[in-house]
Coordinates of C-alpha atoms in Angstrom, one line a residue:
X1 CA -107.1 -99.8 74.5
X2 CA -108.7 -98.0 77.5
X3 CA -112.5 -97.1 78.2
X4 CA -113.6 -93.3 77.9
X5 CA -113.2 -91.1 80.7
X6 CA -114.9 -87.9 81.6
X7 CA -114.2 -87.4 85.4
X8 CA -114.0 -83.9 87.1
X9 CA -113.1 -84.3 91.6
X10 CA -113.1 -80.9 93.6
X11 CA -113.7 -80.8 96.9
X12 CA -113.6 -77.2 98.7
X13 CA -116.2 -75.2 100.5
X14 CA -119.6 -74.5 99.7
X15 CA -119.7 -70.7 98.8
X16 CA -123.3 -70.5 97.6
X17 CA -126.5 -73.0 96.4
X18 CA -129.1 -71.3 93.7
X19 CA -131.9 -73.2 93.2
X20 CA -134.8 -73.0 90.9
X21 CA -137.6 -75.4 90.1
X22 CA -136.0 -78.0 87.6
X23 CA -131.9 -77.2 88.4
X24 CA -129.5 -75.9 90.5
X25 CA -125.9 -74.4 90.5
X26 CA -123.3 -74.7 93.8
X27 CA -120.4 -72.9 93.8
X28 CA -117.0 -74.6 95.3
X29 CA -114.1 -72.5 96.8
X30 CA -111.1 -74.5 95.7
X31 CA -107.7 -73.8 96.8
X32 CA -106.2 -77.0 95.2
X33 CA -104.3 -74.9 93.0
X34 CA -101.6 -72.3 93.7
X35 CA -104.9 -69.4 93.1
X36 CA -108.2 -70.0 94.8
X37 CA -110.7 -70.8 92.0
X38 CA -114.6 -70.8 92.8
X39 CA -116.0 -73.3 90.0
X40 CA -119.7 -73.8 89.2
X41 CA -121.2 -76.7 88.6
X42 CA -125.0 -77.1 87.3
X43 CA -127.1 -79.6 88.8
X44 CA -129.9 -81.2 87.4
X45 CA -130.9 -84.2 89.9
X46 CA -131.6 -81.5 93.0
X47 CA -131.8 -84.8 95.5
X48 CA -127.7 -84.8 95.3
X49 CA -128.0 -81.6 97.1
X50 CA -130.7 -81.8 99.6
X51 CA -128.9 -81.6 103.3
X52 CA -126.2 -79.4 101.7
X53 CA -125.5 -75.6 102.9
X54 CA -123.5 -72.9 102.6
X55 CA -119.5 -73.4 104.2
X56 CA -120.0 -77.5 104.6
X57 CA -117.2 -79.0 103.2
X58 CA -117.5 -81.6 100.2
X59 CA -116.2 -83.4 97.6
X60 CA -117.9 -83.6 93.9
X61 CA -117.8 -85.8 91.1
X62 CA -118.7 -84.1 87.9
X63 CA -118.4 -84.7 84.2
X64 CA -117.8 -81.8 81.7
X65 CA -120.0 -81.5 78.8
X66 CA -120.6 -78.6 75.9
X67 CA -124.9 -77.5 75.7
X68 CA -126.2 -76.7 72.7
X69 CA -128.0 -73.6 72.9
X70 CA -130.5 -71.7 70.1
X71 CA -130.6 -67.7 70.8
X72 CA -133.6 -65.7 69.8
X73 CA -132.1 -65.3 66.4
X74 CA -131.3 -69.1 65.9
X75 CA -127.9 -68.8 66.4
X76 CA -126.4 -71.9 68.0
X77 CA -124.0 -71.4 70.3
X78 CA -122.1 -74.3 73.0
X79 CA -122.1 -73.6 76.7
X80 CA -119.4 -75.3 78.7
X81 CA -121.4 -77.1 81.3
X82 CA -119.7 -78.8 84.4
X83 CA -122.5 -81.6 85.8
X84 CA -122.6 -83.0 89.2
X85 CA -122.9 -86.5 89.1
X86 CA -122.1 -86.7 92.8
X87 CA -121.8 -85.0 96.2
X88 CA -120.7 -85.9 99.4
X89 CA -119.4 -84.3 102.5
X90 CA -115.7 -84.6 102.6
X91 CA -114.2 -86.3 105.8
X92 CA -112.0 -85.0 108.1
X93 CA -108.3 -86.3 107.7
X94 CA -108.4 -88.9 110.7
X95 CA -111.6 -90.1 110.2
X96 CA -110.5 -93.4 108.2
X97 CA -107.7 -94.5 110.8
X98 CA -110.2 -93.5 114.3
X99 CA -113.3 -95.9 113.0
X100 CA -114.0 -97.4 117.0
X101 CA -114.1 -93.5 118.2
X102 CA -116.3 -91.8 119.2
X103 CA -114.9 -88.7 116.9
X104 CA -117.1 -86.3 114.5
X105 CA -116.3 -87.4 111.0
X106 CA -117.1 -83.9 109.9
X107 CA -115.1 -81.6 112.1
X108 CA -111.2 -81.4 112.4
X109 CA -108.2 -81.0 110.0
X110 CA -109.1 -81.6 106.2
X111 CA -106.2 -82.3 103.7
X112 CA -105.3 -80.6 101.0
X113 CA -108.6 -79.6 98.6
X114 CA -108.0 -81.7 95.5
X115 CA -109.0 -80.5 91.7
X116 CA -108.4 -83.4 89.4
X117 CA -109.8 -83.7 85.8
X118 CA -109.6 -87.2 83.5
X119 CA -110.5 -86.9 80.3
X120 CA -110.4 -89.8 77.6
X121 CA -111.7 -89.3 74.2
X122 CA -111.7 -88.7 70.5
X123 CA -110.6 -85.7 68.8
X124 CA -112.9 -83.8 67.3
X125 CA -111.5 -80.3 67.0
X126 CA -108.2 -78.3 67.1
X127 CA -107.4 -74.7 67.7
X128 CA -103.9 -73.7 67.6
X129 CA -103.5 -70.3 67.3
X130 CA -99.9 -69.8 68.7
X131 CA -97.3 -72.1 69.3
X132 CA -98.4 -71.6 73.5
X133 CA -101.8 -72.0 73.2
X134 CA -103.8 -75.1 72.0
X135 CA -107.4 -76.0 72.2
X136 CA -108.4 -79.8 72.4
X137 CA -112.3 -80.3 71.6
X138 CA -113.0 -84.3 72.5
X139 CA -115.8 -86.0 71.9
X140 CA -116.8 -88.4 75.0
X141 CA -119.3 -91.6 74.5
X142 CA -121.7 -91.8 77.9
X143 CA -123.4 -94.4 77.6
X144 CA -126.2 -93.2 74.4
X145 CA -125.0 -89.7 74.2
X146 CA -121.7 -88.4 72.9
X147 CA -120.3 -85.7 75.1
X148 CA -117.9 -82.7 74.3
X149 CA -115.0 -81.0 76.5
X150 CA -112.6 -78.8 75.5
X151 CA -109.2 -79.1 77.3
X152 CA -106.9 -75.8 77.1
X153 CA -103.3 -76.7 76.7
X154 CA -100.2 -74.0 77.8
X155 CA -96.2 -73.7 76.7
X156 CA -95.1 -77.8 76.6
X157 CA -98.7 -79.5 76.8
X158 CA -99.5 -76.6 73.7
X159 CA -97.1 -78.0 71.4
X160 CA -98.2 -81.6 71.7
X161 CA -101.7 -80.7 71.3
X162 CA -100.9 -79.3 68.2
X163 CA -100.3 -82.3 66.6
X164 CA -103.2 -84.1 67.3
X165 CA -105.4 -84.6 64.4
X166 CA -109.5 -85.3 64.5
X167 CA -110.2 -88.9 64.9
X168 CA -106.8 -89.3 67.0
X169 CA -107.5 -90.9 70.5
X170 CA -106.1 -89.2 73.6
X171 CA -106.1 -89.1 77.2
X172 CA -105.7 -85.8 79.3
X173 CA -105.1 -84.6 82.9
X174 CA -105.3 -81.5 84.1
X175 CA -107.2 -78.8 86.9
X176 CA -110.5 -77.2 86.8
X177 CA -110.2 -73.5 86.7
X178 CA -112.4 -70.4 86.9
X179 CA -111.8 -66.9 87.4
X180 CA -114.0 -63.2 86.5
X181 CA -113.7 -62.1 83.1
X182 CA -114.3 -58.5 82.0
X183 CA -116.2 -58.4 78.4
X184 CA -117.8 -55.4 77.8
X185 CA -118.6 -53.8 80.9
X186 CA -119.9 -57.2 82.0
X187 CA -118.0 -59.6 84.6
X188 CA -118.0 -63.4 83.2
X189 CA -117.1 -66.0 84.8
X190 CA -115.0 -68.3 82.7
X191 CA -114.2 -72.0 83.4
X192 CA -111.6 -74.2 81.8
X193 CA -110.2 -77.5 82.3
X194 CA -106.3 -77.4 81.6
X195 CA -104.3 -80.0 81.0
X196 CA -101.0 -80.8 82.8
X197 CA -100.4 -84.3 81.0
X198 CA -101.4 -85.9 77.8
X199 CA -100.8 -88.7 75.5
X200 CA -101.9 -91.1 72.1
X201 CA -104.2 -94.3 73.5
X202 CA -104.4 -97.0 70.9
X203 CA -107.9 -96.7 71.1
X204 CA -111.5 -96.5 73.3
X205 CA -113.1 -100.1 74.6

């Protein structure tokens, strides 16, 4: 058995901070992957940002979670909803190994910007619609609340997905991605965490 696990790390470049009185988003350029992705994340503790601008580098701990939202006409729908738990500035590469210099921690060589999604829940939903495509919805405990992230499965990872069943316990790791979507004259910007490995657990502690 293995506890629950709802971890999202990017680090990447600050591309832009939009603030309002109660929340904030920050947008990440990410070239972790083999395309550069520009995730958003919502923040809603604006003291992890202060200090922060635009093109500092930084690493952030998020957890994923689907919001339940109530339209006009009291239609529910879910938003996908990336949180920032926590935000640092990311460290230049020597900066652990030169700690009696007299060296900027901040400027200099970075490594490789990582994108790195755990996810360790219960099944709640399945959506299969070809054998290449597979939709995992978990449910997440967080301490008192019960959290939701879908994890999109391709090809290999599709097929196992399928046959996971509501109520199954399972453990996924994958990327954050994000790209512009056209729907109906209007860009979108859609956000998905995909899986790259995933397997039964016995069960959550």
């Amino acid at each position: 058995m293995v506890k629950a696990r709802n971890i999202i790390v990017v680090t990447g470049k600050i591309k832009a901070i939009r603030e309002n009185r109660q929340s904030a988003t920050i947008i990440i350029e990410n070239q972790g992957e083999k395309v550069t992705s520009y995730p958003i994340f919502s923040v809603y503790d604006t003291d992890l940002i202060r200090g922060f601008r635009v093109n500092m580098r930084v690493q952030i701990t998020a957890h994923a979670e689907n919001r339940k939202s109530i339209d006009f006409d009291d239609s529910v729908t879910y938003i996908k909803d990336f949180v920032v738990d926590k935000m640092e500035r990311q460290k230049r590469m020597l900066a652990p190994y030169l700690l009696n210099e007299k060296i900027s921690e901040y400027e200099g060589g970075f490594s490789r910007d990582r994108n790195t999604c755990l996810m360790i829940g219960k099944v709640f939903h399945v959506y299969h619609p070809n054998e290449d495509f597979t939709v995992v919805t978990l449910q997440i405990p967080s301490d008192s609340r019960m959290n939701q992230a879908d994890v999109v499965c391709f090809k290999r990872q599709a097929e196992q997905a399928a046959e996971f069943v509501p109520g199954d316990t399972i453990a996924a790791g994958g990327y954050l991605t994000s790209k512009l979507e056209d729907r109906e004259e209007t860009m979108v910007q859609k956000q998905s965490i995909v899986a790259r490995d995933l397997e039964y657990v016995s069960g959550l502690i």
